[in-house]
Tab-separated table of C-alpha atoms and ligand atoms in Angstrom:
chain	number	residue	atom	x	y	z
A	1	MET	CA	9.516	-18.138	-15.364
A	2	GLU	CA	8.668	-15.270	-17.111
A	3	LYS	CA	10.291	-12.136	-15.441
A	4	ILE	CA	7.610	-9.359	-13.855
A	5	ILE	CA	8.245	-6.147	-15.118
A	6	VAL	CA	6.952	-3.241	-13.275
A	7	ALA	CA	6.856	0.521	-15.158
A	8	ASN	CA	6.509	3.117	-11.642
A	9	HIS	CA	5.724	6.140	-14.190
A	10	LYS	CA	5.844	8.171	-10.924
A	11	MET	CA	4.485	11.905	-11.841
A	12	ASN	CA	6.484	12.316	-14.759
A	13	MET	CA	4.328	12.238	-18.191
A	14	THR	CA	1.738	14.256	-19.780
A	15	LEU	CA	-1.551	13.028	-21.583
A	16	GLN	CA	0.555	13.537	-24.903
A	17	ASP	CA	3.795	11.581	-23.203
A	18	THR	CA	1.072	9.336	-22.997
A	19	GLN	CA	-0.373	8.783	-26.353
A	20	GLU	CA	2.865	8.411	-27.806
A	21	TYR	CA	4.052	6.131	-25.174
A	22	ILE	CA	1.771	3.691	-25.436
A	23	LYS	CA	1.909	3.801	-29.742
A	24	VAL	CA	5.282	2.370	-29.013
A	25	LEU	CA	4.842	-0.196	-26.307
A	26	LYS	CA	2.266	-1.940	-27.898
A	27	ASN	CA	4.764	-3.535	-29.715
A	28	ALA	CA	6.473	-4.678	-27.333
A	29	SER	CA	6.800	-8.484	-26.818
A	30	PHE	CA	6.332	-8.971	-23.313
A	31	LYS	CA	3.693	-7.875	-20.771
A	32	PRO	CA	4.655	-5.106	-18.481
A	33	ILE	CA	2.423	-3.857	-15.756
A	34	ILE	CA	2.224	-0.208	-16.068
A	35	CYS	CA	1.775	2.101	-13.128
A	36	PRO	CA	0.817	5.744	-14.316
A	37	THR	CA	-0.217	8.534	-12.963
A	38	SER	CA	-3.889	7.709	-11.919
A	39	ILE	CA	-5.531	10.165	-14.237
A	40	TYR	CA	-4.329	7.594	-17.389
A	41	ALA	CA	-4.884	4.516	-15.647
A	42	LYS	CA	-7.979	4.239	-18.207
A	43	ILE	CA	-5.910	4.952	-21.073
A	44	PHE	CA	-3.553	2.086	-20.322
A	45	ILE	CA	-6.583	-0.353	-19.464
A	46	ASP	CA	-8.417	0.517	-22.902
A	47	SER	CA	-5.268	0.054	-24.825
A	48	GLY	CA	-4.604	-3.441	-23.125
A	49	PHE	CA	-2.409	-3.182	-20.522
A	50	GLU	CA	-1.852	-5.148	-17.027
A	51	THR	CA	-2.347	-1.655	-14.925
A	52	ALA	CA	-1.559	-0.730	-11.169
A	53	LEU	CA	-2.042	2.120	-9.313
A	54	GLN	CA	0.982	3.778	-7.542
A	55	ASN	CA	-1.135	4.271	-4.296
A	56	VAL	CA	-4.737	4.027	-2.933
A	57	TYR	CA	-6.431	4.626	0.218
A	58	PHE	CA	-7.366	2.686	2.967
A	59	GLU	CA	-11.683	3.160	2.499
A	60	ASN	CA	-13.898	2.272	-0.430
A	61	LYS	CA	-15.850	5.508	-0.176
A	62	GLY	CA	-16.727	8.926	1.114
A	63	ALA	CA	-15.363	12.113	2.094
A	64	TYR	CA	-11.732	12.419	1.306
A	65	THR	CA	-10.655	14.387	-0.912
A	66	GLY	CA	-8.223	13.978	-3.537
A	67	GLU	CA	-8.261	10.220	-2.346
A	68	ILE	CA	-8.206	7.438	-4.620
A	69	SER	CA	-10.122	3.820	-3.078
A	70	PRO	CA	-9.138	0.259	-4.129
A	71	TRP	CA	-13.173	0.083	-4.922
A	72	GLN	CA	-12.784	2.544	-7.209
A	73	ALA	CA	-9.524	1.380	-8.978
A	74	LYS	CA	-11.583	-2.121	-9.033
A	75	SER	CA	-14.231	-0.822	-11.016
A	76	LEU	CA	-12.242	0.871	-13.639
A	77	GLY	CA	-10.167	-2.172	-14.130
A	78	VAL	CA	-7.136	-2.248	-12.505
A	79	LYS	CA	-5.344	-5.385	-11.497
A	80	TYR	CA	-2.280	-4.011	-8.757
A	81	VAL	CA	-1.620	-1.583	-6.592
A	82	ILE	CA	1.481	-0.487	-5.432
A	83	ILE	CA	1.636	0.159	-1.733
A	84	GLY	CA	4.379	1.647	0.581
A	85	HIS	CA	6.822	3.031	-2.120
A	86	SER	CA	9.483	4.790	0.132
A	87	GLU	CA	8.141	7.743	-1.767
A	88	ARG	CA	4.960	7.642	-0.014
A	89	ARG	CA	6.601	6.567	2.961
A	90	GLU	CA	8.716	9.545	3.839
A	91	ILE	CA	7.251	12.528	1.642
A	92	PHE	CA	3.626	11.228	2.744
A	93	LYS	CA	4.665	10.020	6.149
A	94	GLU	CA	2.955	6.281	5.835
A	95	ASP	CA	3.519	4.535	8.388
A	96	ASN	CA	3.287	0.812	8.513
A	97	LYS	CA	0.016	0.706	10.500
A	98	GLN	CA	-1.504	3.170	7.380
A	99	ILE	CA	0.188	0.457	4.832
A	100	ASN	CA	-1.587	-2.620	6.496
A	101	LYS	CA	-4.916	-0.957	6.134
A	102	LYS	CA	-4.609	0.021	2.558
A	103	ILE	CA	-2.998	-3.593	1.736
A	104	LYS	CA	-6.091	-5.174	3.717
A	105	LYS	CA	-8.654	-2.814	1.793
A	106	ALA	CA	-6.721	-3.394	-1.504
A	107	LEU	CA	-7.291	-7.454	-1.071
A	108	GLU	CA	-10.470	-6.965	-0.075
A	109	ASN	CA	-11.418	-5.183	-3.603
A	110	GLU	CA	-9.419	-8.205	-5.199
A	111	LEU	CA	-6.287	-6.082	-6.628
A	112	LYS	CA	-3.008	-7.918	-6.453
A	113	VAL	CA	-0.441	-6.082	-4.105
A	114	ILE	CA	2.851	-4.805	-4.103
A	115	LEU	CA	4.194	-3.737	-0.973
A	116	CYS	CA	7.417	-2.443	-1.626
A	117	ILE	CA	10.152	-2.452	1.297
A	118	GLY	CA	13.942	-0.763	1.545
A	119	GLU	CA	16.721	0.533	4.109
A	120	THR	CA	18.002	3.632	3.714
A	121	LEU	CA	21.946	3.699	3.477
A	122	GLU	CA	22.257	4.300	7.401
A	123	GLN	CA	19.973	1.405	8.071
A	124	ARG	CA	21.814	-1.429	5.800
A	125	ALA	CA	23.972	-2.603	8.263
A	126	ASN	CA	20.676	-3.649	10.149
A	127	TYR	CA	18.737	-4.034	6.721
A	128	GLN	CA	17.480	-7.951	8.341
A	129	THR	CA	15.766	-5.665	11.126
A	130	VAL	CA	14.107	-3.240	8.873
A	131	LEU	CA	12.926	-5.141	6.251
A	132	SER	CA	11.086	-7.842	8.980
A	133	LYS	CA	9.662	-4.971	10.163
A	134	GLN	CA	8.079	-3.893	7.220
A	135	ILE	CA	6.616	-6.760	6.589
A	136	THR	CA	5.505	-7.966	9.753
A	137	GLU	CA	4.145	-4.721	10.692
A	138	GLY	CA	2.727	-4.107	7.327
A	139	LEU	CA	1.388	-7.358	6.833
A	140	LYS	CA	-0.239	-8.104	10.009
A	141	ASP	CA	-3.423	-10.185	10.199
A	142	ILE	CA	-2.978	-10.775	6.286
A	143	GLU	CA	-2.867	-14.232	4.845
A	144	ASP	CA	-3.473	-13.939	1.260
A	145	ARG	CA	-0.025	-14.148	-1.347
A	146	ILE	CA	0.934	-10.285	-2.201
A	147	ILE	CA	3.849	-9.620	-4.241
A	148	ILE	CA	7.425	-8.130	-2.292
A	149	ALA	CA	9.251	-5.043	-4.357
A	150	TYR	CA	12.792	-4.512	-2.796
A	151	GLU	CA	13.878	-1.323	-3.200
A	152	PRO	CA	16.858	-0.433	-1.320
A	153	ILE	CA	16.056	3.558	-0.746
A	154	TRP	CA	19.657	4.385	-1.095
A	155	ALA	CA	19.458	2.755	-4.899
A	156	ILE	CA	16.402	4.399	-5.758
A	157	GLY	CA	16.830	7.160	-8.858
A	158	THR	CA	20.459	7.254	-7.778
A	159	GLY	CA	21.805	4.825	-10.420
A	160	ILE	CA	23.738	2.787	-7.720
A	161	ILE	CA	22.848	-0.951	-7.124
A	162	PRO	CA	23.918	-3.341	-4.883
A	163	THR	CA	25.771	-5.987	-5.971
A	164	ASN	CA	24.476	-9.170	-7.054
A	165	GLU	CA	25.250	-11.300	-4.204
A	166	GLU	CA	23.913	-9.009	-1.958
A	167	ILE	CA	20.163	-8.584	-3.854
A	168	THR	CA	20.684	-12.458	-3.943
A	169	GLU	CA	21.249	-12.460	0.082
A	170	THR	CA	18.731	-9.841	0.834
A	171	THR	CA	16.244	-11.600	-1.359
A	172	LYS	CA	16.565	-15.126	0.235
A	173	PHE	CA	16.355	-13.080	3.720
A	174	ILE	CA	12.959	-11.651	2.840
A	175	LYS	CA	11.863	-15.222	1.183
A	176	SER	CA	12.409	-16.787	4.743
A	177	LEU	CA	9.955	-14.280	6.334
A	178	PHE	CA	6.995	-15.734	4.327
A	179	SER	CA	5.221	-19.124	4.440
A	180	TYR	CA	4.737	-19.349	1.025
A	181	ASP	CA	7.275	-18.860	-2.215
A	182	VAL	CA	7.070	-14.733	-2.419
A	183	ASP	CA	7.442	-13.406	-5.331
A	184	VAL	CA	10.418	-11.001	-4.890
A	185	LEU	CA	11.189	-7.626	-7.306
A	186	TYR	CA	14.141	-6.029	-7.519
A	187	GLY	CA	13.613	-2.243	-7.570
A	188	GLY	CA	16.568	0.948	-7.688
A	189	SER	CA	17.840	2.717	-10.582
A	190	VAL	CA	17.465	-0.445	-13.322
A	191	ASN	CA	17.935	0.349	-17.027
A	192	LYS	CA	19.032	-0.758	-19.478
A	193	ASN	CA	22.623	-0.678	-19.109
A	194	ASN	CA	22.442	-2.678	-15.886
A	195	ILE	CA	20.049	-5.257	-16.457
A	196	GLU	CA	22.148	-7.548	-18.344
A	197	ALA	CA	23.726	-7.891	-14.974
A	198	LEU	CA	20.770	-8.243	-12.750
A	199	LYS	CA	18.966	-10.862	-15.034
A	200	GLU	CA	22.244	-13.116	-13.156
A	201	VAL	CA	20.320	-12.757	-10.104
A	202	ASN	CA	17.758	-16.107	-10.206
A	203	VAL	CA	16.116	-15.757	-7.182
A	204	VAL	CA	14.009	-12.276	-8.015
A	205	SER	CA	11.296	-12.121	-9.860
A	206	GLY	CA	11.050	-9.103	-11.724
A	207	TYR	CA	12.191	-5.672	-11.727
A	208	LEU	CA	10.076	-2.487	-10.588
A	209	ILE	CA	11.673	-0.122	-12.255
A	210	GLY	CA	10.963	3.927	-12.458
A	211	GLY	CA	13.143	6.502	-14.108
A	212	ALA	CA	14.071	4.617	-16.898
A	213	SER	CA	10.547	3.036	-17.703
A	214	ILE	CA	9.172	6.220	-18.806
A	215	TYR	CA	10.878	5.826	-22.481
A	216	ALA	CA	9.191	2.906	-24.411
A	217	GLU	CA	11.925	2.515	-26.323
A	218	GLU	CA	14.207	1.656	-23.029
A	219	LEU	CA	11.409	-0.389	-21.245
A	220	ILE	CA	10.959	-2.462	-23.977
A	221	LYS	CA	14.672	-3.157	-24.091
A	222	ILE	CA	15.156	-4.171	-20.410
A	223	GLY	CA	12.216	-6.328	-21.554
A	224	GLU	CA	13.728	-8.316	-24.017
A	225	VAL	CA	16.801	-9.107	-21.921
A	226	VAL	CA	15.070	-10.297	-19.247
A	227	SER	CA	12.165	-12.512	-21.561
B	1	LIG	P1	14.334	4.174	-9.693
B	1	LIG	O1	13.064	3.864	-9.548
B	1	LIG	O2	14.494	3.223	-11.221
B	1	LIG	O3	13.985	5.238	-10.553
B	1	LIG	O4	15.338	3.919	-9.016
B	1	LIG	C1	12.360	2.826	-8.817
B	1	LIG	C2	11.237	3.070	-8.225
B	1	LIG	O5	10.920	3.626	-7.102
B	1	LIG	O6	10.190	2.267	-7.922
């Protein structure tokens, strides 16, 4: 099965960067899902990329200054949305209840949901409890299929990654909590130097890549190794 490659640009690119990036990435032999800063989503869609938003609100429309709704995203041609990224949870204080509402609204609008879960270093010994809670509460009353991105918080942007054995064990644990064969992506410091080793982890369906994904050449290298 072809691996899913998700490029999370976070808040790192200008319009000019975006235009240069697309020129290079157009030649890639695989199809990444691009999560640009929302104001650039249409540019990626018009250039033929599968596009995701990095976040959405949990209402379709109304007086919510600064927010973007799943309904609006759908009308633009957005196909996926990341929900519950650890930066949203930590910096913007999103809790599982809000995340649950966001997922429901996104699914109602036929967006594919990538739910991010992960434990801090302090929670590492209890990761099963932490991840179960994020899944149970985040997916309360939701039957539709979603994609999980397992991103240990201590591995995001740090250059430190879990061992292949740890990723395998955690992915198997996550899968055991679902009634269907859920796709689990690994995320956290994936780059062109560690992807060869990471690809040995067969249980993961793909990768959510942050820092390394804003360089088109590096993203292409990563994609070529796994596809
Ligand atoms: P990173 O980010 O690849 O820069 O660690 C991953 C993420 O936060 O999605």
